[in-house]
PDB file of C-alpha atoms and ligand atoms in Angstrom:
ATOM      1  CA  MET A   1       0.000   0.000   0.000  1.00 48.00           C
ATOM      2  CA  GLU A   2       3.004   2.260   0.459  1.00 49.00           C
ATOM      3  CA  THR A   3       4.449   1.538  -2.955  1.00 53.00           C
ATOM      4  CA  THR A   4       3.692   5.083  -4.138  1.00 56.00           C
ATOM      5  CA  CYS A   5       6.153   6.490  -1.584  1.00 53.00           C
ATOM      6  CA  ARG A   6       9.548   7.498  -2.845  1.00 64.00           C
ATOM      7  CA  LYS A   7      12.107   4.902  -1.835  1.00 82.00           C
ATOM      8  CA  VAL A   8      14.390   6.942   0.405  1.00 91.00           C
ATOM      9  CA  GLU A   9      17.271   5.120   2.063  1.00 96.00           C
ATOM     10  CA  ARG A  10      18.396   5.664   5.640  1.00 96.00           C
ATOM     11  CA  SER A  11      21.050   4.060   7.827  1.00 97.00           C
ATOM     12  CA  CYS A  12      20.263   2.210  11.035  1.00 98.00           C
ATOM     13  CA  ILE A  13      21.869   4.219  13.868  1.00 98.00           C
ATOM     14  CA  ALA A  14      23.015   0.959  15.488  1.00 98.00           C
ATOM     15  CA  CYS A  15      24.404  -1.303  12.734  1.00 98.00           C
ATOM     16  CA  ARG A  16      24.785   1.489  10.068  1.00 97.00           C
ATOM     17  CA  GLU A  17      23.163  -0.783   7.471  1.00 97.00           C
ATOM     18  CA  LYS A  18      21.417   1.211   4.717  1.00 97.00           C
ATOM     19  CA  ARG A  19      17.813   0.256   4.067  1.00 96.00           C
ATOM     20  CA  GLU A  20      14.730   1.669   2.477  1.00 95.00           C
ATOM     21  CA  GLN A  21      13.175   4.082   4.974  1.00 92.00           C
ATOM     22  CA  GLN A  22      10.002   1.994   5.191  1.00 90.00           C
ATOM     23  CA  GLN A  23      12.074  -1.001   6.315  1.00 93.00           C
ATOM     24  CA  LEU A  24      13.250   0.872   9.397  1.00 96.00           C
ATOM     25  CA  ILE A  25      11.583   2.103  12.568  1.00 97.00           C
ATOM     26  CA  ARG A  26      11.593   5.878  12.926  1.00 97.00           C
ATOM     27  CA  PHE A  27      12.107   7.483  16.320  1.00 97.00           C
ATOM     28  CA  VAL A  28      11.766  11.154  17.184  1.00 97.00           C
ATOM     29  CA  LEU A  29      12.727  13.182  20.216  1.00 96.00           C
ATOM     30  CA  ALA A  30       9.892  14.537  22.394  1.00 94.00           C
ATOM     31  CA  PRO A  31      10.261  18.000  23.998  1.00 93.00           C
ATOM     32  CA  ASP A  32      10.997  16.271  27.341  1.00 93.00           C
ATOM     33  CA  LYS A  33      13.898  14.468  25.617  1.00 94.00           C
ATOM     34  CA  THR A  34      12.300  11.052  25.691  1.00 93.00           C
ATOM     35  CA  ILE A  35      12.552   8.868  22.590  1.00 95.00           C
ATOM     36  CA  VAL A  36       9.200   8.339  20.885  1.00 95.00           C
ATOM     37  CA  VAL A  37       8.321   5.713  18.265  1.00 97.00           C
ATOM     38  CA  ASP A  38       7.018   7.224  15.031  1.00 97.00           C
ATOM     39  CA  TYR A  39       5.893   3.981  13.443  1.00 95.00           C
ATOM     40  CA  ARG A  40       3.993   5.573  10.545  1.00 93.00           C
ATOM     41  CA  HIS A  41       6.825   8.043   9.812  1.00 94.00           C
ATOM     42  CA  ARG A  42       4.535  11.015  10.255  1.00 94.00           C
ATOM     43  CA  LEU A  43       5.897  13.092  13.121  1.00 95.00           C
ATOM     44  CA  PRO A  44       7.855  16.248  12.318  1.00 93.00           C
ATOM     45  CA  GLY A  45      11.447  16.875  13.271  1.00 92.00           C
ATOM     46  CA  ARG A  46      14.679  14.968  13.001  1.00 94.00           C
ATOM     47  CA  GLY A  47      14.285  11.210  12.944  1.00 96.00           C
ATOM     48  CA  ALA A  48      16.555   8.388  14.048  1.00 98.00           C
ATOM     49  CA  TYR A  49      16.160   5.101  12.191  1.00 98.00           C
ATOM     50  CA  ILE A  50      16.715   1.580  13.482  1.00 97.00           C
ATOM     51  CA  CYS A  51      16.259  -1.853  11.887  1.00 96.00           C
ATOM     52  CA  ILE A  52      13.112  -3.705  12.860  1.00 95.00           C
ATOM     53  CA  ASP A  53      15.223  -5.870  15.071  1.00 94.00           C
ATOM     54  CA  ARG A  54      15.526  -6.213  18.817  1.00 94.00           C
ATOM     55  CA  GLY A  55      19.310  -6.550  18.630  1.00 94.00           C
ATOM     56  CA  CYS A  56      19.716  -3.176  16.887  1.00 96.00           C
ATOM     57  CA  ILE A  57      17.513  -1.450  19.485  1.00 96.00           C
ATOM     58  CA  ASP A  58      19.612  -2.935  22.299  1.00 95.00           C
ATOM     59  CA  THR A  59      22.823  -1.907  20.533  1.00 96.00           C
ATOM     60  CA  ALA A  60      21.536   1.647  20.004  1.00 97.00           C
ATOM     61  CA  VAL A  61      20.813   1.961  23.724  1.00 96.00           C
ATOM     62  CA  ALA A  62      24.093   0.357  24.860  1.00 96.00           C
ATOM     63  CA  ARG A  63      26.226   2.554  22.576  1.00 96.00           C
ATOM     64  CA  ASN A  64      24.339   5.852  23.080  1.00 96.00           C
ATOM     65  CA  CYS A  65      23.499   5.974  19.381  1.00 97.00           C
ATOM     66  CA  PHE A  66      20.469   8.201  20.059  1.00 97.00           C
ATOM     67  CA  ASP A  67      22.763  10.880  21.550  1.00 97.00           C
ATOM     68  CA  ARG A  68      24.716  10.942  18.312  1.00 96.00           C
ATOM     69  CA  ALA A  69      21.594  10.835  16.128  1.00 97.00           C
ATOM     70  CA  PHE A  70      19.937  13.741  17.940  1.00 97.00           C
ATOM     71  CA  ARG A  71      23.254  15.548  18.551  1.00 96.00           C
ATOM     72  CA  GLN A  72      22.821  16.024  22.273  1.00 95.00           C
ATOM     73  CA  LYS A  73      23.305  14.262  25.597  1.00 95.00           C
ATOM     74  CA  LEU A  74      20.063  12.440  26.376  1.00 95.00           C
ATOM     75  CA  PRO A  75      18.847  10.758  29.546  1.00 93.00           C
ATOM     76  CA  ALA A  76      19.675   7.025  29.514  1.00 90.00           C
ATOM     77  CA  GLN A  77      17.079   4.914  27.691  1.00 89.00           C
ATOM     78  CA  GLN A  78      15.840   1.462  28.636  1.00 91.00           C
ATOM     79  CA  GLY A  79      16.044  -1.010  25.759  1.00 92.00           C
ATOM     80  CA  GLU A  80      13.124  -2.920  27.228  1.00 93.00           C
ATOM     81  CA  GLU A  81      10.894   0.190  27.202  1.00 94.00           C
ATOM     82  CA  LEU A  82      11.750   1.034  23.596  1.00 95.00           C
ATOM     83  CA  VAL A  83      11.083  -2.549  22.543  1.00 95.00           C
ATOM     84  CA  SER A  84       7.655  -2.535  24.203  1.00 94.00           C
ATOM     85  CA  ALA A  85       6.844   0.881  22.712  1.00 96.00           C
ATOM     86  CA  VAL A  86       7.638  -0.477  19.232  1.00 96.00           C
ATOM     87  CA  ALA A  87       5.639  -3.664  19.892  1.00 94.00           C
ATOM     88  CA  GLU A  88       2.717  -1.509  21.060  1.00 94.00           C
ATOM     89  CA  ALA A  89       2.920   0.626  17.901  1.00 96.00           C
ATOM     90  CA  ILE A  90       2.957  -2.457  15.654  1.00 96.00           C
ATOM     91  CA  GLY A  91       0.031  -3.918  17.630  1.00 93.00           C
ATOM     92  CA  GLN A  92      -1.980  -0.719  17.078  1.00 94.00           C
ATOM     93  CA  ARG A  93      -1.113  -0.774  13.381  1.00 95.00           C
ATOM     94  CA  LEU A  94      -2.272  -4.413  13.183  1.00 95.00           C
ATOM     95  CA  LEU A  95      -5.588  -3.648  14.880  1.00 94.00           C
ATOM     96  CA  GLY A  96      -6.038  -0.642  12.595  1.00 94.00           C
ATOM     97  CA  LEU A  97      -5.389  -2.764   9.498  1.00 95.00           C
ATOM     98  CA  LEU A  98      -7.776  -5.444  10.777  1.00 95.00           C
ATOM     99  CA  GLY A  99     -10.486  -2.799  11.260  1.00 93.00           C
ATOM    100  CA  ILE A 100     -10.039  -1.572   7.682  1.00 95.00           C
ATOM    101  CA  ALA A 101     -10.013  -5.170   6.403  1.00 95.00           C
ATOM    102  CA  ARG A 102     -13.298  -5.843   8.175  1.00 94.00           C
ATOM    103  CA  LYS A 103     -14.934  -2.744   6.692  1.00 93.00           C
ATOM    104  CA  ALA A 104     -13.765  -3.984   3.298  1.00 93.00           C
ATOM    105  CA  GLY A 105     -15.467  -7.325   3.975  1.00 93.00           C
ATOM    106  CA  GLY A 106     -12.172  -9.189   4.274  1.00 94.00           C
ATOM    107  CA  VAL A 107     -12.551 -10.619   7.781  1.00 94.00           C
ATOM    108  CA  ALA A 108     -14.520 -13.676   8.932  1.00 94.00           C
ATOM    109  CA  SER A 109     -15.003 -14.829  12.493  1.00 92.00           C
ATOM    110  CA  GLY A 110     -16.796 -17.497  14.485  1.00 86.00           C
ATOM    111  CA  THR A 111     -15.306 -20.946  15.004  1.00 86.00           C
ATOM    112  CA  SER A 112     -17.709 -22.911  12.782  1.00 88.00           C
ATOM    113  CA  GLN A 113     -17.655 -20.349   9.974  1.00 91.00           C
ATOM    114  CA  ILE A 114     -13.861 -20.260  10.084  1.00 93.00           C
ATOM    115  CA  GLN A 115     -13.697 -24.050   9.828  1.00 91.00           C
ATOM    116  CA  ALA A 116     -16.046 -24.008   6.813  1.00 93.00           C
ATOM    117  CA  ILE A 117     -14.211 -21.311   4.880  1.00 94.00           C
ATOM    118  CA  LEU A 118     -10.828 -22.862   5.727  1.00 93.00           C
ATOM    119  CA  ASP A 119     -12.064 -26.062   4.074  1.00 91.00           C
ATOM    120  CA  ARG A 120     -13.133 -24.045   1.023  1.00 93.00           C
ATOM    121  CA  GLY A 121      -9.672 -22.452   0.790  1.00 93.00           C
ATOM    122  CA  GLU A 122     -11.003 -18.932   1.336  1.00 95.00           C
ATOM    123  CA  VAL A 123      -8.727 -17.952   4.222  1.00 96.00           C
ATOM    124  CA  HIS A 124      -5.324 -16.369   3.547  1.00 97.00           C
ATOM    125  CA  LEU A 125      -4.321 -15.746   7.161  1.00 97.00           C
ATOM    126  CA  LEU A 126      -5.751 -17.199  10.354  1.00 96.00           C
ATOM    127  CA  ILE A 127      -5.282 -15.231  13.560  1.00 95.00           C
ATOM    128  CA  ALA A 128      -5.908 -16.879  16.924  1.00 94.00           C
ATOM    129  CA  ALA A 129      -6.190 -14.774  20.072  1.00 94.00           C
ATOM    130  CA  VAL A 130      -3.363 -15.291  22.567  1.00 93.00           C
ATOM    131  CA  ASP A 131      -5.928 -16.073  25.282  1.00 95.00           C
ATOM    132  CA  ALA A 132      -8.110 -18.349  23.135  1.00 93.00           C
ATOM    133  CA  PRO A 133      -8.853 -21.750  24.720  1.00 92.00           C
ATOM    134  CA  ALA A 134      -6.424 -24.333  23.321  1.00 91.00           C
ATOM    135  CA  GLY A 135      -9.251 -26.707  22.360  1.00 88.00           C
ATOM    136  CA  THR A 136     -10.987 -24.057  20.252  1.00 83.00           C
ATOM    137  CA  VAL A 137      -7.967 -23.101  18.223  1.00 88.00           C
ATOM    138  CA  SER A 138      -5.958 -26.305  17.842  1.00 91.00           C
ATOM    139  CA  LYS A 139      -8.332 -27.863  15.279  1.00 89.00           C
ATOM    140  CA  ALA A 140      -8.543 -24.673  13.232  1.00 91.00           C
ATOM    141  CA  LEU A 141      -4.772 -24.158  13.355  1.00 91.00           C
ATOM    142  CA  LYS A 142      -4.238 -27.743  12.167  1.00 92.00           C
ATOM    143  CA  THR A 143      -6.741 -27.317   9.323  1.00 92.00           C
ATOM    144  CA  ALA A 144      -5.056 -24.048   8.327  1.00 94.00           C
ATOM    145  CA  GLU A 145      -1.607 -25.609   8.307  1.00 92.00           C
ATOM    146  CA  ALA A 146      -2.893 -28.557   6.258  1.00 93.00           C
ATOM    147  CA  HIS A 147      -4.147 -26.057   3.653  1.00 93.00           C
ATOM    148  CA  GLY A 148      -0.880 -24.095   3.734  1.00 94.00           C
ATOM    149  CA  VAL A 149      -2.592 -21.062   5.292  1.00 95.00           C
ATOM    150  CA  LYS A 150      -0.396 -18.737   7.388  1.00 94.00           C
ATOM    151  CA  THR A 151      -1.318 -18.632  11.061  1.00 94.00           C
ATOM    152  CA  ALA A 152      -0.453 -16.268  13.894  1.00 93.00           C
ATOM    153  CA  ARG A 153      -1.269 -15.702  17.551  1.00 92.00           C
ATOM    154  CA  PHE A 154      -2.071 -12.054  18.111  1.00 91.00           C
ATOM    155  CA  ALA A 155      -4.104  -9.849  20.513  1.00 92.00           C
ATOM    156  CA  ASP A 156      -6.656 -11.066  23.042  1.00 94.00           C
ATOM    157  CA  ARG A 157     -10.206 -12.324  22.441  1.00 95.00           C
ATOM    158  CA  GLU A 158     -11.680  -8.970  23.379  1.00 95.00           C
ATOM    159  CA  SER A 159      -9.578  -7.043  20.849  1.00 94.00           C
ATOM    160  CA  LEU A 160     -10.280  -9.550  18.063  1.00 94.00           C
ATOM    161  CA  GLY A 161     -13.983  -9.352  18.962  1.00 94.00           C
ATOM    162  CA  ARG A 162     -13.889  -5.577  18.644  1.00 92.00           C
ATOM    163  CA  VAL A 163     -12.302  -5.943  15.212  1.00 88.00           C
ATOM    164  CA  ALA A 164     -14.993  -8.417  14.149  1.00 87.00           C
ATOM    165  CA  GLY A 165     -17.726  -6.179  15.585  1.00 85.00           C
ATOM    166  CA  ARG A 166     -18.764  -8.911  18.037  1.00 83.00           C
ATOM    167  CA  ASP A 167     -18.161 -10.082  21.560  1.00 88.00           C
ATOM    168  CA  GLY A 168     -14.903 -11.911  22.242  1.00 92.00           C
ATOM    169  CA  ARG A 169     -13.536 -13.850  19.289  1.00 93.00           C
ATOM    170  CA  SER A 170     -10.922 -16.623  19.514  1.00 93.00           C
ATOM    171  CA  LEU A 171     -10.340 -16.838  15.765  1.00 94.00           C
ATOM    172  CA  ILE A 172     -10.528 -14.493  12.846  1.00 95.00           C
ATOM    173  CA  GLY A 173      -9.809 -15.408   9.258  1.00 96.00           C
ATOM    174  CA  ILE A 174      -8.553 -12.904   6.692  1.00 97.00           C
ATOM    175  CA  THR A 175     -10.212 -13.646   3.366  1.00 96.00           C
ATOM    176  CA  ASN A 176      -8.690 -10.747   1.443  1.00 95.00           C
ATOM    177  CA  GLU A 177      -5.286 -11.712   0.106  1.00 94.00           C
ATOM    178  CA  GLN A 178      -3.745  -8.223   0.087  1.00 95.00           C
ATOM    179  CA  PHE A 179      -4.785  -7.475   3.647  1.00 95.00           C
ATOM    180  CA  ALA A 180      -3.496 -10.902   4.669  1.00 96.00           C
ATOM    181  CA  GLU A 181      -0.091 -10.021   3.197  1.00 95.00           C
ATOM    182  CA  SER A 182       0.087  -6.628   4.927  1.00 95.00           C
ATOM    183  CA  LEU A 183      -0.982  -8.176   8.226  1.00 96.00           C
ATOM    184  CA  ALA A 184       1.491 -11.059   7.917  1.00 95.00           C
ATOM    185  CA  LEU A 185       4.283  -8.517   7.351  1.00 95.00           C
ATOM    186  CA  GLU A 186       3.370  -6.604  10.527  1.00 95.00           C
ATOM    187  CA  ILE A 187       3.127  -9.864  12.495  1.00 94.00           C
ATOM    188  CA  LYS A 188       6.589 -10.822  11.261  1.00 93.00           C
ATOM    189  CA  ARG A 189       7.884  -7.430  12.422  1.00 94.00           C
ATOM    190  CA  LEU A 190       6.308  -7.995  15.816  1.00 92.00           C
ATOM    191  CA  GLN A 191       8.149 -11.325  16.077  1.00 89.00           C
ATOM    192  CA  GLN A 192      11.432  -9.681  15.024  1.00 90.00           C
ATOM    193  CA  ILE A 193      10.995  -7.062  17.728  1.00 91.00           C
ATOM    194  CA  ALA A 194      10.164  -9.688  20.329  1.00 84.00           C
ATOM    195  CA  GLY A 195      13.360 -11.509  19.273  1.00 77.00           C
ATOM    196  CA  GLU A 196      11.367 -14.542  18.126  1.00 72.00           C
ATOM    197  CA  ASN A 197      12.806 -14.787  14.632  1.00 56.00           C
TER     198      ASN A 197
HETATM  199 ZN1   ZN B 201      20.377  -2.194  12.366  1.00 61.06          ZN
END
């Protein structure tokens, strides 16, 4: 969806690797000198860019790379806090994308409906809530894997329910291929940030 953007390259302040701007996380400096995640690259001011990678965030903190990027002495940062701020931003982006996908008619929910459309090959990504009962999701996850459908655990039942416009939902299926791809990319980023890759 961001293919119309100009492909500007930036260097990660930690590993110095050059990447397309959209492949990096942008951080800006708040007036109180705290580091703020600008996940959508929309906030004004100087930005510092870091790979979507937990290791690079930790390195940036350990080596005071933000001080150099913002050209001033900053209060010490906590790698853990930055990592959770990035994870939070990606989570919000995911929920936002899911909301748009639902309005576009690209989201199905309900355990029996999911099972039926999985069997018909209409699901491109299956998301199971992190707090979904194991019994409810294990069959659907197995069916999805048997059909080669990507699966992910993300958000809680309440949040998935809100996305589906219902009460708590353990499973939602993405039936729109493009949304499924965008969502899978954000989920992969979330795993990279959590150090799960
Ligand atoms: Zn890096």
